[in-house]
Structures are given as C-alpha cells and as structure tokens.
PDB file of C-alpha atoms in Angstrom:
ATOM      1  CA  MET A  21     122.710 -22.895 203.469  1.00 97.00           C
ATOM      2  CA  ARG A  22     120.722 -20.962 201.160  1.00 98.00           C
ATOM      3  CA  TYR A  23     117.159 -21.488 199.798  1.00 98.00           C
ATOM      4  CA  ASN A  24     115.323 -20.245 196.775  1.00 98.00           C
ATOM      5  CA  LYS A  25     111.693 -20.410 197.962  1.00 98.00           C
ATOM      6  CA  ILE A  26     109.340 -22.010 200.289  1.00 98.00           C
ATOM      7  CA  ARG A  27     105.808 -23.027 198.885  1.00 98.00           C
ATOM      8  CA  LYS A  28     103.255 -22.813 201.647  1.00 98.00           C
ATOM      9  CA  MET A  29     100.710 -25.088 199.855  1.00 97.00           C
ATOM     10  CA  ASP A  30     102.164 -27.499 197.268  1.00 98.00           C
ATOM     11  CA  ILE A  31     100.281 -30.322 195.731  1.00 96.00           C
ATOM     12  CA  SER A  32     102.678 -31.340 192.795  1.00 94.00           C
ATOM     13  CA  ASN A  33     105.701 -32.472 194.974  1.00 97.00           C
ATOM     14  CA  GLY A  34     104.693 -35.443 197.032  1.00 97.00           C
ATOM     15  CA  GLU A  35     101.187 -36.889 198.352  1.00 97.00           C
ATOM     16  CA  GLY A  36      98.731 -34.563 199.838  1.00 97.00           C
ATOM     17  CA  VAL A  37      98.981 -30.873 200.449  1.00 98.00           C
ATOM     18  CA  ARG A  38     102.517 -30.185 201.523  1.00 98.00           C
ATOM     19  CA  VAL A  39     105.022 -27.473 202.366  1.00 98.00           C
ATOM     20  CA  SER A  40     107.917 -27.451 199.881  1.00 98.00           C
ATOM     21  CA  LEU A  41     111.455 -26.153 200.449  1.00 98.00           C
ATOM     22  CA  PHE A  42     113.486 -25.474 197.441  1.00 98.00           C
ATOM     23  CA  VAL A  43     117.226 -25.311 198.393  1.00 98.00           C
ATOM     24  CA  GLN A  44     119.677 -23.034 196.516  1.00 98.00           C
ATOM     25  CA  GLY A  45     122.692 -24.474 194.682  1.00 98.00           C
ATOM     26  CA  CYS A  46     123.402 -27.563 192.400  1.00 98.00           C
ATOM     27  CA  HIS A  47     126.393 -29.026 190.729  1.00 96.00           C
ATOM     28  CA  PHE A  48     124.346 -31.282 188.473  1.00 96.00           C
ATOM     29  CA  HIS A  49     123.113 -28.636 185.968  1.00 95.00           C
ATOM     30  CA  CYS A  50     120.920 -31.068 184.227  1.00 94.00           C
ATOM     31  CA  LYS A  51     119.949 -30.153 180.599  1.00 94.00           C
ATOM     32  CA  ASN A  52     116.460 -28.437 180.699  1.00 94.00           C
ATOM     33  CA  CYS A  53     116.272 -28.691 184.457  1.00 93.00           C
ATOM     34  CA  PHE A  54     112.980 -27.584 185.818  1.00 89.00           C
ATOM     35  CA  ASN A  55     114.479 -25.257 188.389  1.00 94.00           C
ATOM     36  CA  PRO A  56     117.694 -23.651 186.950  1.00 96.00           C
ATOM     37  CA  GLU A  57     117.137 -20.697 189.046  1.00 97.00           C
ATOM     38  CA  THR A  58     118.284 -22.790 191.895  1.00 97.00           C
ATOM     39  CA  TRP A  59     121.785 -23.676 190.605  1.00 97.00           C
ATOM     40  CA  ASP A  60     123.758 -20.727 192.042  1.00 98.00           C
ATOM     41  CA  PHE A  61     125.040 -21.375 195.603  1.00 97.00           C
ATOM     42  CA  GLU A  62     125.115 -17.707 195.965  1.00 97.00           C
ATOM     43  CA  GLY A  63     121.540 -16.952 194.958  1.00 97.00           C
ATOM     44  CA  GLY A  64     118.376 -17.229 197.084  1.00 98.00           C
ATOM     45  CA  LYS A  65     118.135 -16.186 200.628  1.00 98.00           C
ATOM     46  CA  GLU A  66     120.029 -17.443 203.698  1.00 98.00           C
ATOM     47  CA  PHE A  67     118.262 -20.055 205.742  1.00 98.00           C
ATOM     48  CA  THR A  68     118.137 -18.987 209.298  1.00 98.00           C
ATOM     49  CA  SER A  69     116.710 -20.175 212.705  1.00 97.00           C
ATOM     50  CA  ARG A  70     113.897 -17.819 211.931  1.00 98.00           C
ATOM     51  CA  THR A  71     113.235 -19.421 208.465  1.00 98.00           C
ATOM     52  CA  LEU A  72     113.217 -22.951 210.264  1.00 98.00           C
ATOM     53  CA  ALA A  73     110.711 -21.677 212.760  1.00 98.00           C
ATOM     54  CA  ILE A  74     108.523 -20.369 209.948  1.00 98.00           C
ATOM     55  CA  LEU A  75     108.896 -23.584 207.966  1.00 98.00           C
ATOM     56  CA  LEU A  76     107.870 -25.783 211.008  1.00 98.00           C
ATOM     57  CA  ASP A  77     104.931 -23.539 211.816  1.00 98.00           C
ATOM     58  CA  LEU A  78     103.686 -24.007 208.073  1.00 98.00           C
ATOM     59  CA  CYS A  79     104.181 -27.666 208.383  1.00 98.00           C
ATOM     60  CA  SER A  80     102.240 -27.793 211.683  1.00 98.00           C
ATOM     61  CA  ASN A  81      99.124 -26.895 209.869  1.00 98.00           C
ATOM     62  CA  PRO A  82      96.920 -29.982 210.198  1.00 97.00           C
ATOM     63  CA  THR A  83      96.008 -29.859 206.500  1.00 97.00           C
ATOM     64  CA  ARG A  84      99.605 -30.240 205.600  1.00 98.00           C
ATOM     65  CA  LYS A  85     100.722 -33.895 204.950  1.00 98.00           C
ATOM     66  CA  GLY A  86     104.302 -33.119 205.256  1.00 98.00           C
ATOM     67  CA  LEU A  87     107.564 -31.504 204.013  1.00 98.00           C
ATOM     68  CA  SER A  88     108.986 -31.723 200.565  1.00 98.00           C
ATOM     69  CA  ILE A  89     112.645 -30.840 200.085  1.00 98.00           C
ATOM     70  CA  LEU A  90     113.855 -30.129 196.482  1.00 98.00           C
ATOM     71  CA  GLY A  91     116.453 -27.925 194.715  1.00 95.00           C
ATOM     72  CA  GLY A  92     118.724 -27.147 193.681  1.00 96.00           C
ATOM     73  CA  GLU A  93     120.365 -30.296 195.149  1.00 98.00           C
ATOM     74  CA  PRO A  94     119.671 -30.850 198.775  1.00 98.00           C
ATOM     75  CA  LEU A  95     122.497 -33.453 199.150  1.00 98.00           C
ATOM     76  CA  ASN A  96     125.435 -31.386 197.667  1.00 96.00           C
ATOM     77  CA  ASP A  97     128.021 -30.958 200.446  1.00 96.00           C
ATOM     78  CA  GLU A  98     127.043 -27.262 200.617  1.00 97.00           C
ATOM     79  CA  ASN A  99     123.560 -28.097 201.565  1.00 98.00           C
ATOM     80  CA  TYR A 100     123.904 -31.353 203.312  1.00 98.00           C
ATOM     81  CA  GLN A 101     124.293 -30.380 206.765  1.00 98.00           C
ATOM     82  CA  GLY A 102     121.470 -27.772 206.588  1.00 98.00           C
ATOM     83  CA  VAL A 103     119.019 -30.249 205.057  1.00 98.00           C
ATOM     84  CA  LEU A 104     120.042 -32.741 207.837  1.00 98.00           C
ATOM     85  CA  ASP A 105     119.367 -30.311 210.526  1.00 98.00           C
ATOM     86  CA  ILE A 106     116.014 -29.234 209.027  1.00 98.00           C
ATOM     87  CA  ALA A 107     114.897 -33.000 208.846  1.00 98.00           C
ATOM     88  CA  LYS A 108     115.994 -33.709 212.317  1.00 98.00           C
ATOM     89  CA  GLU A 109     114.084 -30.776 213.818  1.00 98.00           C
ATOM     90  CA  PHE A 110     111.098 -31.606 211.578  1.00 98.00           C
ATOM     91  CA  LYS A 111     110.944 -35.218 212.955  1.00 98.00           C
ATOM     92  CA  GLU A 112     111.513 -34.077 216.665  1.00 97.00           C
ATOM     93  CA  TYR A 113     109.004 -31.176 216.661  1.00 96.00           C
ATOM     94  CA  LYS A 114     105.801 -32.175 218.344  1.00 96.00           C
ATOM     95  CA  HIS A 115     103.465 -30.905 215.713  1.00 97.00           C
ATOM     96  CA  THR A 116     105.331 -32.445 212.690  1.00 97.00           C
ATOM     97  CA  LYS A 117     107.020 -35.638 213.981  1.00 94.00           C
ATOM     98  CA  ASN A 118     104.294 -37.820 212.578  1.00 96.00           C
ATOM     99  CA  LYS A 119     104.307 -36.266 209.244  1.00 98.00           C
ATOM    100  CA  ASP A 120     106.438 -37.420 206.236  1.00 98.00           C
ATOM    101  CA  ILE A 121     109.456 -35.875 204.491  1.00 98.00           C
ATOM    102  CA  TRP A 122     110.019 -36.406 200.674  1.00 98.00           C
ATOM    103  CA  LEU A 123     113.380 -35.387 199.188  1.00 98.00           C
ATOM    104  CA  TRP A 124     114.207 -35.048 195.568  1.00 98.00           C
ATOM    105  CA  THR A 125     117.990 -35.677 194.596  1.00 98.00           C
ATOM    106  CA  GLY A 126     120.022 -36.117 191.555  1.00 97.00           C
ATOM    107  CA  TYR A 127     122.063 -38.640 193.402  1.00 97.00           C
ATOM    108  CA  GLU A 128     121.143 -42.451 193.155  1.00 97.00           C
ATOM    109  CA  ILE A 129     120.043 -44.102 196.426  1.00 97.00           C
ATOM    110  CA  GLU A 130     122.773 -46.458 196.324  1.00 96.00           C
ATOM    111  CA  ASN A 131     125.231 -43.501 196.412  1.00 94.00           C
ATOM    112  CA  ILE A 132     123.487 -42.365 199.601  1.00 96.00           C
ATOM    113  CA  LEU A 133     123.009 -45.750 201.271  1.00 93.00           C
ATOM    114  CA  TRP A 134     126.675 -46.643 201.148  1.00 90.00           C
ATOM    115  CA  ASN A 135     128.155 -43.346 201.818  1.00 91.00           C
ATOM    116  CA  ASP A 136     129.000 -42.904 205.489  1.00 89.00           C
ATOM    117  CA  GLU A 137     128.950 -39.137 205.233  1.00 89.00           C
ATOM    118  CA  LYS A 138     125.409 -38.934 203.614  1.00 93.00           C
ATOM    119  CA  LYS A 139     123.667 -41.825 205.039  1.00 94.00           C
ATOM    120  CA  GLU A 140     122.346 -40.232 208.318  1.00 96.00           C
ATOM    121  CA  ILE A 141     119.721 -38.263 206.226  1.00 97.00           C
ATOM    122  CA  LEU A 142     117.899 -41.496 205.621  1.00 97.00           C
ATOM    123  CA  GLN A 143     116.989 -41.748 209.298  1.00 97.00           C
ATOM    124  CA  TYR A 144     114.617 -38.782 208.888  1.00 98.00           C
ATOM    125  CA  VAL A 145     113.387 -39.012 205.167  1.00 98.00           C
ATOM    126  CA  ASP A 146     110.481 -41.241 204.299  1.00 98.00           C
ATOM    127  CA  TYR A 147     110.581 -40.940 200.443  1.00 98.00           C
ATOM    128  CA  ILE A 148     113.245 -40.030 198.016  1.00 98.00           C
ATOM    129  CA  VAL A 149     112.815 -39.459 194.373  1.00 98.00           C
ATOM    130  CA  CYS A 150     116.316 -40.036 193.124  1.00 98.00           C
ATOM    131  CA  GLY A 151     118.452 -39.800 190.054  1.00 97.00           C
ATOM    132  CA  PRO A 152     119.271 -36.933 187.698  1.00 97.00           C
ATOM    133  CA  PHE A 153     116.947 -35.378 185.329  1.00 97.00           C
ATOM    134  CA  ILE A 154     117.746 -36.793 181.834  1.00 97.00           C
ATOM    135  CA  GLU A 155     116.249 -34.877 178.893  1.00 96.00           C
ATOM    136  CA  LYS A 156     116.309 -37.895 176.553  1.00 97.00           C
ATOM    137  CA  GLU A 157     114.155 -39.613 179.242  1.00 97.00           C
ATOM    138  CA  LYS A 158     111.837 -36.921 179.905  1.00 96.00           C
ATOM    139  CA  ASN A 159     108.162 -38.092 180.707  1.00 96.00           C
ATOM    140  CA  LEU A 160     105.665 -35.653 181.612  1.00 93.00           C
ATOM    141  CA  LYS A 161     103.178 -38.422 182.669  1.00 95.00           C
ATOM    142  CA  LEU A 162     105.264 -39.199 185.627  1.00 95.00           C
ATOM    143  CA  LYS A 163     103.591 -38.062 188.870  1.00 93.00           C
ATOM    144  CA  TRP A 164     106.635 -37.226 190.936  1.00 94.00           C
ATOM    145  CA  ALA A 165     109.622 -37.217 188.564  1.00 95.00           C
ATOM    146  CA  GLY A 166     110.678 -35.586 185.321  1.00 95.00           C
ATOM    147  CA  SER A 167     112.386 -38.561 183.576  1.00 97.00           C
ATOM    148  CA  ASN A 168     111.996 -42.226 183.305  1.00 97.00           C
ATOM    149  CA  ASN A 169     115.329 -43.074 184.995  1.00 97.00           C
ATOM    150  CA  GLN A 170     114.215 -41.569 188.317  1.00 97.00           C
ATOM    151  CA  ARG A 171     112.969 -43.683 191.097  1.00 97.00           C
ATOM    152  CA  TRP A 172     110.583 -43.238 193.944  1.00 97.00           C
ATOM    153  CA  ILE A 173     112.096 -44.979 196.940  1.00 98.00           C
ATOM    154  CA  ASP A 174     110.525 -46.157 200.213  1.00 98.00           C
ATOM    155  CA  VAL A 175     113.378 -45.203 202.459  1.00 98.00           C
ATOM    156  CA  LYS A 176     112.142 -47.127 205.704  1.00 97.00           C
ATOM    157  CA  GLU A 177     111.794 -50.199 203.663  1.00 97.00           C
ATOM    158  CA  THR A 178     115.107 -49.598 201.953  1.00 97.00           C
ATOM    159  CA  LEU A 179     116.847 -49.339 205.270  1.00 96.00           C
ATOM    160  CA  ARG A 180     115.133 -52.671 206.637  1.00 96.00           C
ATOM    161  CA  ASN A 181     116.053 -54.467 203.502  1.00 96.00           C
ATOM    162  CA  ASN A 182     119.402 -52.864 202.985  1.00 92.00           C
ATOM    163  CA  ARG A 183     118.602 -52.430 199.399  1.00 94.00           C
ATOM    164  CA  PRO A 184     116.511 -50.093 197.302  1.00 96.00           C
ATOM    165  CA  ILE A 185     112.748 -50.654 197.516  1.00 97.00           C
ATOM    166  CA  LEU A 186     110.530 -48.845 195.262  1.00 96.00           C
ATOM    167  CA  ALA A 187     107.512 -47.034 196.924  1.00 96.00           C
ATOM    168  CA  GLY A 188     105.324 -47.597 193.900  1.00 88.00           C
ATOM    169  CA  LYS A 189     104.961 -46.498 190.317  1.00 83.00           C
ATOM    170  CA  MET A 190     105.344 -42.818 189.428  1.00 80.00           C
TER     171      MET A 190
END
C-alpha cells in the first residue's frame, strides 16, 4: 500500500484533534474531488512497518483523539489489506486501543456490510463517512463530508442492528 501524507494534527477530519492518514490510489475519480493528488496508485510513498510505528506513535499522544483514514480510497482492493492491518494494529496497541478510528470511503455502508471480503474492517472502525463525492450535491456547510448524499455512520451501532445507523447530523 502507498500513502500520500500523514497529518500529525488534524481538526477537520473527525471529532477532536486527530492524526490523519491519506492513502494513495482511487478508482472513483469524483468530479472536483478534494484530493485528486491521491488518485494515482503509483504516487505517494510506500507504507512500511516504520511508517506504521510513526503513525502509532503520533496517535499515542494523549492530546490526539484518534486516527482518521482518508484517501484516495481506503477500501479499494489495492489498499484494503493495508488499511485493515493498520486498523487492527491501532486497536491492539496499548496506547491507542481506546481511541477511535474514522474512515472516509466512496463506497456505501451497505456495500461493505454485505461484502464478505470487506466486512472485516468494520470490527475496527468506529465511524465511517460513506458515499462518493457528488459535485451536484456539494455542500460546504457539512462538518465531515463534501456532498449531501454522504452519510456519517456509527459502525458499532450498525453492526449491533445489522443495518446502517447514522451517528448524527453532519
């Protein structure tokens, strides 16, 4: 897996002060995407075990509420296993296991919930902002999303109820 950047202190991608990982590569190519520089799967830098150690160390800071994973597209086949491994390590690491993970994806939660190959990620993620960015639905007043079609999902409640449960208004 490759990544575009890591923000050490991010207040715009999830609640509280967070660390944000922008993965590299996306097949959606949404018109007027906020991060077109992340589309190329060959761009960015290789995500290594050293990168993971740095990421976990940054997230261990007591002032950081959690990890945000964006893109690019974290759930594309090319990125999925790497993102899953990161999420697992984050939730098992003693300094971050009680912090939350937010994930942004162009896939709808229903496509993840009922996909045996992708569903495992839901065990580790606390919140998902799902749905592709749609230019015609663009709304700069939304807190966590770019267009009105996107939803903020409480993953734990979704798994308990086996249907999408909104975390709140964006």
